[in-house]
PDB file of C-alpha atoms in Angstrom:
ATOM      1  CA  MET A   1      -4.109 -11.304 -15.951  1.00  0.00           C
ATOM      2  CA  ARG A   2      -1.659  -8.495 -16.810  1.00  0.00           C
ATOM      3  CA  GLN A   3      -4.279  -5.831 -15.995  1.00  0.00           C
ATOM      4  CA  ASP A   4      -4.791  -7.351 -12.538  1.00  0.00           C
ATOM      5  CA  VAL A   5      -1.069  -7.178 -11.856  1.00  0.00           C
ATOM      6  CA  LYS A   6      -0.999  -3.494 -12.898  1.00  0.00           C
ATOM      7  CA  LYS A   7      -4.000  -2.712 -10.681  1.00  0.00           C
ATOM      8  CA  ILE A   8      -2.420  -4.394  -7.671  1.00  0.00           C
ATOM      9  CA  ARG A   9       0.897  -2.622  -8.277  1.00  0.00           C
ATOM     10  CA  ASN A  10      -0.912   0.727  -8.455  1.00  0.00           C
ATOM     11  CA  LEU A  11      -2.830  -0.102  -5.283  1.00  0.00           C
ATOM     12  CA  LEU A  12       0.423  -0.751  -3.421  1.00  0.00           C
ATOM     13  CA  LYS A  13       1.909   2.497  -4.715  1.00  0.00           C
ATOM     14  CA  GLN A  14      -1.210   4.302  -3.466  1.00  0.00           C
ATOM     15  CA  TYR A  15      -0.717   2.614  -0.110  1.00  0.00           C
ATOM     16  CA  ALA A  16       2.832   3.966   0.100  1.00  0.00           C
ATOM     17  CA  LYS A  17       1.515   7.469  -0.650  1.00  0.00           C
ATOM     18  CA  LEU A  18      -1.247   7.129   1.951  1.00  0.00           C
ATOM     19  CA  LYS A  19       1.319   6.059   4.520  1.00  0.00           C
ATOM     20  CA  ARG A  20       3.412   9.160   3.778  1.00  0.00           C
ATOM     21  CA  ASP A  21       0.260  11.309   4.082  1.00  0.00           C
ATOM     22  CA  LEU A  22      -0.528   9.742   7.443  1.00  0.00           C
ATOM     23  CA  THR A  23       2.997  10.415   8.659  1.00  0.00           C
ATOM     24  CA  ALA A  24       2.679  14.047   7.582  1.00  0.00           C
ATOM     25  CA  PHE A  25      -0.671  14.280   9.370  1.00  0.00           C
ATOM     26  CA  ASN A  26       0.905  12.894  12.558  1.00  0.00           C
ATOM     27  CA  GLN A  27       3.553  15.611  12.506  1.00  0.00           C
ATOM     28  CA  VAL A  28       0.893  18.310  12.812  1.00  0.00           C
ATOM     29  CA  SER A  29       0.151  19.346  16.386  1.00  0.00           C
ATOM     30  CA  SER A  30      -2.718  17.591  18.122  1.00  0.00           C
ATOM     31  CA  PRO A  31      -6.055  19.239  17.422  1.00  0.00           C
ATOM     32  CA  VAL A  32      -8.360  20.387  20.210  1.00  0.00           C
ATOM     33  CA  LEU A  33     -12.057  19.715  19.795  1.00  0.00           C
ATOM     34  CA  SER A  34     -14.430  22.540  20.503  1.00  0.00           C
ATOM     35  CA  MET A  35     -17.090  21.879  23.106  1.00  0.00           C
ATOM     36  CA  THR A  36     -19.515  24.208  21.353  1.00  0.00           C
ATOM     37  CA  PRO A  37     -21.576  22.837  18.503  1.00  0.00           C
ATOM     38  CA  SER A  38     -20.332  23.935  15.155  1.00  0.00           C
ATOM     39  CA  HIS A  39     -22.650  25.449  12.615  1.00  0.00           C
ATOM     40  CA  GLY A  40     -21.616  25.462   9.031  1.00  0.00           C
ATOM     41  CA  SER A  41     -18.023  24.819   8.165  1.00  0.00           C
ATOM     42  CA  GLY A  42     -16.648  24.947  11.726  1.00  0.00           C
ATOM     43  CA  ASN A  43     -12.909  24.910  12.246  1.00  0.00           C
ATOM     44  CA  GLY A  44     -12.280  21.690  10.346  1.00  0.00           C
ATOM     45  CA  VAL A  45     -10.809  19.819  13.308  1.00  0.00           C
ATOM     46  CA  GLU A  46     -13.582  17.225  13.318  1.00  0.00           C
ATOM     47  CA  THR A  47     -13.241  16.722   9.573  1.00  0.00           C
ATOM     48  CA  GLY A  48      -9.490  16.327   9.960  1.00  0.00           C
ATOM     49  CA  LEU A  49      -9.924  13.690  12.651  1.00  0.00           C
ATOM     50  CA  ILE A  50     -12.402  11.760  10.516  1.00  0.00           C
ATOM     51  CA  SER A  51      -9.972  11.862   7.591  1.00  0.00           C
ATOM     52  CA  TYR A  52      -7.179  10.665   9.871  1.00  0.00           C
ATOM     53  CA  VAL A  53      -9.235   7.716  11.147  1.00  0.00           C
ATOM     54  CA  ASP A  54     -10.305   6.813   7.610  1.00  0.00           C
ATOM     55  CA  LEU A  55      -6.726   6.987   6.360  1.00  0.00           C
ATOM     56  CA  SER A  56      -5.508   4.874   9.272  1.00  0.00           C
ATOM     57  CA  TYR A  57      -8.151   2.237   8.557  1.00  0.00           C
ATOM     58  CA  ARG A  58      -7.257   2.000   4.876  1.00  0.00           C
ATOM     59  CA  ILE A  59      -3.563   1.679   5.684  1.00  0.00           C
ATOM     60  CA  LYS A  60      -4.215  -0.992   8.344  1.00  0.00           C
ATOM     61  CA  LYS A  61      -6.169  -3.136   5.862  1.00  0.00           C
ATOM     62  CA  ILE A  62      -3.276  -3.117   3.389  1.00  0.00           C
ATOM     63  CA  GLU A  63      -0.680  -3.720   6.125  1.00  0.00           C
ATOM     64  CA  ASP A  64      -2.646  -6.705   7.380  1.00  0.00           C
ATOM     65  CA  ALA A  65      -2.685  -8.141   3.872  1.00  0.00           C
ATOM     66  CA  ILE A  66       1.046  -7.589   3.387  1.00  0.00           C
ATOM     67  CA  ASN A  67       1.836  -9.129   6.775  1.00  0.00           C
ATOM     68  CA  ALA A  68      -0.061 -12.266   5.781  1.00  0.00           C
ATOM     69  CA  LEU A  69       2.368 -12.877   2.903  1.00  0.00           C
ATOM     70  CA  ASP A  70       5.582 -14.873   3.183  1.00  0.00           C
ATOM     71  CA  SER A  71       8.827 -12.959   3.699  1.00  0.00           C
ATOM     72  CA  ARG A  72       9.959 -13.155   0.053  1.00  0.00           C
ATOM     73  CA  ASP A  73       6.665 -11.708  -1.202  1.00  0.00           C
ATOM     74  CA  GLN A  74       6.805  -8.989   1.456  1.00  0.00           C
ATOM     75  CA  PHE A  75      10.378  -8.126   0.464  1.00  0.00           C
ATOM     76  CA  ILE A  76       9.501  -7.836  -3.228  1.00  0.00           C
ATOM     77  CA  LEU A  77       6.345  -5.814  -2.665  1.00  0.00           C
ATOM     78  CA  ILE A  78       7.776  -3.445  -0.076  1.00  0.00           C
ATOM     79  CA  GLU A  79      11.335  -2.947  -1.289  1.00  0.00           C
ATOM     80  CA  TYR A  80      10.700  -2.986  -5.041  1.00  0.00           C
ATOM     81  CA  VAL A  81       7.058  -2.353  -5.906  1.00  0.00           C
ATOM     82  CA  MET A  82       6.093   0.192  -3.251  1.00  0.00           C
ATOM     83  CA  TYR A  83       9.276   2.063  -2.355  1.00  0.00           C
ATOM     84  CA  LYS A  84      11.806   1.204  -5.102  1.00  0.00           C
ATOM     85  CA  HIS A  85      14.654   0.865  -2.617  1.00  0.00           C
ATOM     86  CA  TYR A  86      16.401  -1.463  -5.064  1.00  0.00           C
ATOM     87  CA  SER A  87      16.690  -1.554  -8.836  1.00  0.00           C
ATOM     88  CA  ARG A  88      15.576  -4.590 -10.793  1.00  0.00           C
ATOM     89  CA  ASP A  89      19.211  -5.672 -11.197  1.00  0.00           C
ATOM     90  CA  GLU A  90      19.805  -5.397  -7.445  1.00  0.00           C
ATOM     91  CA  MET A  91      16.656  -7.399  -6.734  1.00  0.00           C
ATOM     92  CA  CYS A  92      17.784 -10.096  -9.166  1.00  0.00           C
ATOM     93  CA  GLN A  93      21.114 -10.265  -7.379  1.00  0.00           C
ATOM     94  CA  LYS A  94      19.553 -10.371  -3.885  1.00  0.00           C
ATOM     95  CA  LEU A  95      17.125 -13.128  -4.905  1.00  0.00           C
ATOM     96  CA  SER A  96      19.683 -14.962  -7.081  1.00  0.00           C
ATOM     97  CA  VAL A  97      17.427 -15.031 -10.132  1.00  0.00           C
ATOM     98  CA  SER A  98      17.504 -13.840 -13.735  1.00  0.00           C
ATOM     99  CA  HIS A  99      15.490 -10.855 -14.972  1.00  0.00           C
ATOM    100  CA  SER A 100      12.720 -13.086 -16.246  1.00  0.00           C
ATOM    101  CA  GLY A 101      12.844 -15.059 -13.002  1.00  0.00           C
ATOM    102  CA  PHE A 102      12.467 -11.852 -11.022  1.00  0.00           C
ATOM    103  CA  ASN A 103       9.540 -10.694 -13.167  1.00  0.00           C
ATOM    104  CA  TYR A 104       7.872 -14.042 -12.540  1.00  0.00           C
ATOM    105  CA  LEU A 105       8.455 -13.763  -8.763  1.00  0.00           C
ATOM    106  CA  LYS A 106       7.240 -10.157  -8.702  1.00  0.00           C
ATOM    107  CA  ASN A 107       4.042 -11.005 -10.579  1.00  0.00           C
ATOM    108  CA  GLN A 108       3.520 -14.029  -8.351  1.00  0.00           C
ATOM    109  CA  SER A 109       3.928 -11.846  -5.258  1.00  0.00           C
ATOM    110  CA  LEU A 110       1.334  -9.422  -6.614  1.00  0.00           C
ATOM    111  CA  ARG A 111      -1.057 -12.301  -7.309  1.00  0.00           C
ATOM    112  CA  ASN A 112      -0.483 -13.742  -3.833  1.00  0.00           C
ATOM    113  CA  PHE A 113      -1.335 -10.347  -2.390  1.00  0.00           C
ATOM    114  CA  GLN A 114      -4.531 -10.366  -4.442  1.00  0.00           C
ATOM    115  CA  LEU A 115      -5.441 -13.895  -3.310  1.00  0.00           C
ATOM    116  CA  ILE A 116      -4.967 -13.077   0.357  1.00  0.00           C
ATOM    117  CA  ASN A 117      -7.331 -10.155   0.009  1.00  0.00           C
ATOM    118  CA  GLY A 118      -9.955 -12.103  -1.865  1.00  0.00           C
ATOM    119  CA  GLU A 119     -11.656  -9.964  -4.441  1.00  0.00           C
ATOM    120  CA  PHE A 120      -9.494  -7.061  -5.653  1.00  0.00           C
ATOM    121  CA  ASP A 121     -12.474  -4.772  -6.169  1.00  0.00           C
ATOM    122  CA  SER A 122     -13.179  -4.718  -2.432  1.00  0.00           C
ATOM    123  CA  LEU A 123      -9.622  -3.494  -1.821  1.00  0.00           C
ATOM    124  CA  ASN A 124      -9.986  -0.910  -4.538  1.00  0.00           C
ATOM    125  CA  LEU A 125     -12.991   0.482  -2.675  1.00  0.00           C
ATOM    126  CA  ILE A 126     -10.889   0.762   0.482  1.00  0.00           C
ATOM    127  CA  LEU A 127      -8.357   3.012  -1.242  1.00  0.00           C
ATOM    128  CA  LYS A 128     -10.806   5.305  -3.021  1.00  0.00           C
ATOM    129  CA  THR A 129     -10.784   8.774  -1.587  1.00  0.00           C
TER     130      THR A 129
END
């Protein structure tokens, strides 16, 4: 079961990176599609738009899964696993638990995330680039 927890944790870290990439992509000026057919490599605008849509879809799937969790699981996954806004000691204090209690809650949150999504392998396919 430990390997599953590591895979889910890595998946959520990938999600955080994808979200940053999407934000960076949004800061680029809006592309203009050419009305002439492109032969060969073209200007890359169409490829960029396809990548953007694909990235948005992958992020939406993970966000939907996270939103289906209860607030405690969301807090642990977002604030600690994905973005590390708090240290383990701070999380223990916020949740009023010991270190071992926090590790149990964190692993349970990761498992709940996995259960909501059904089979983990299908999620892994979503995040492959």
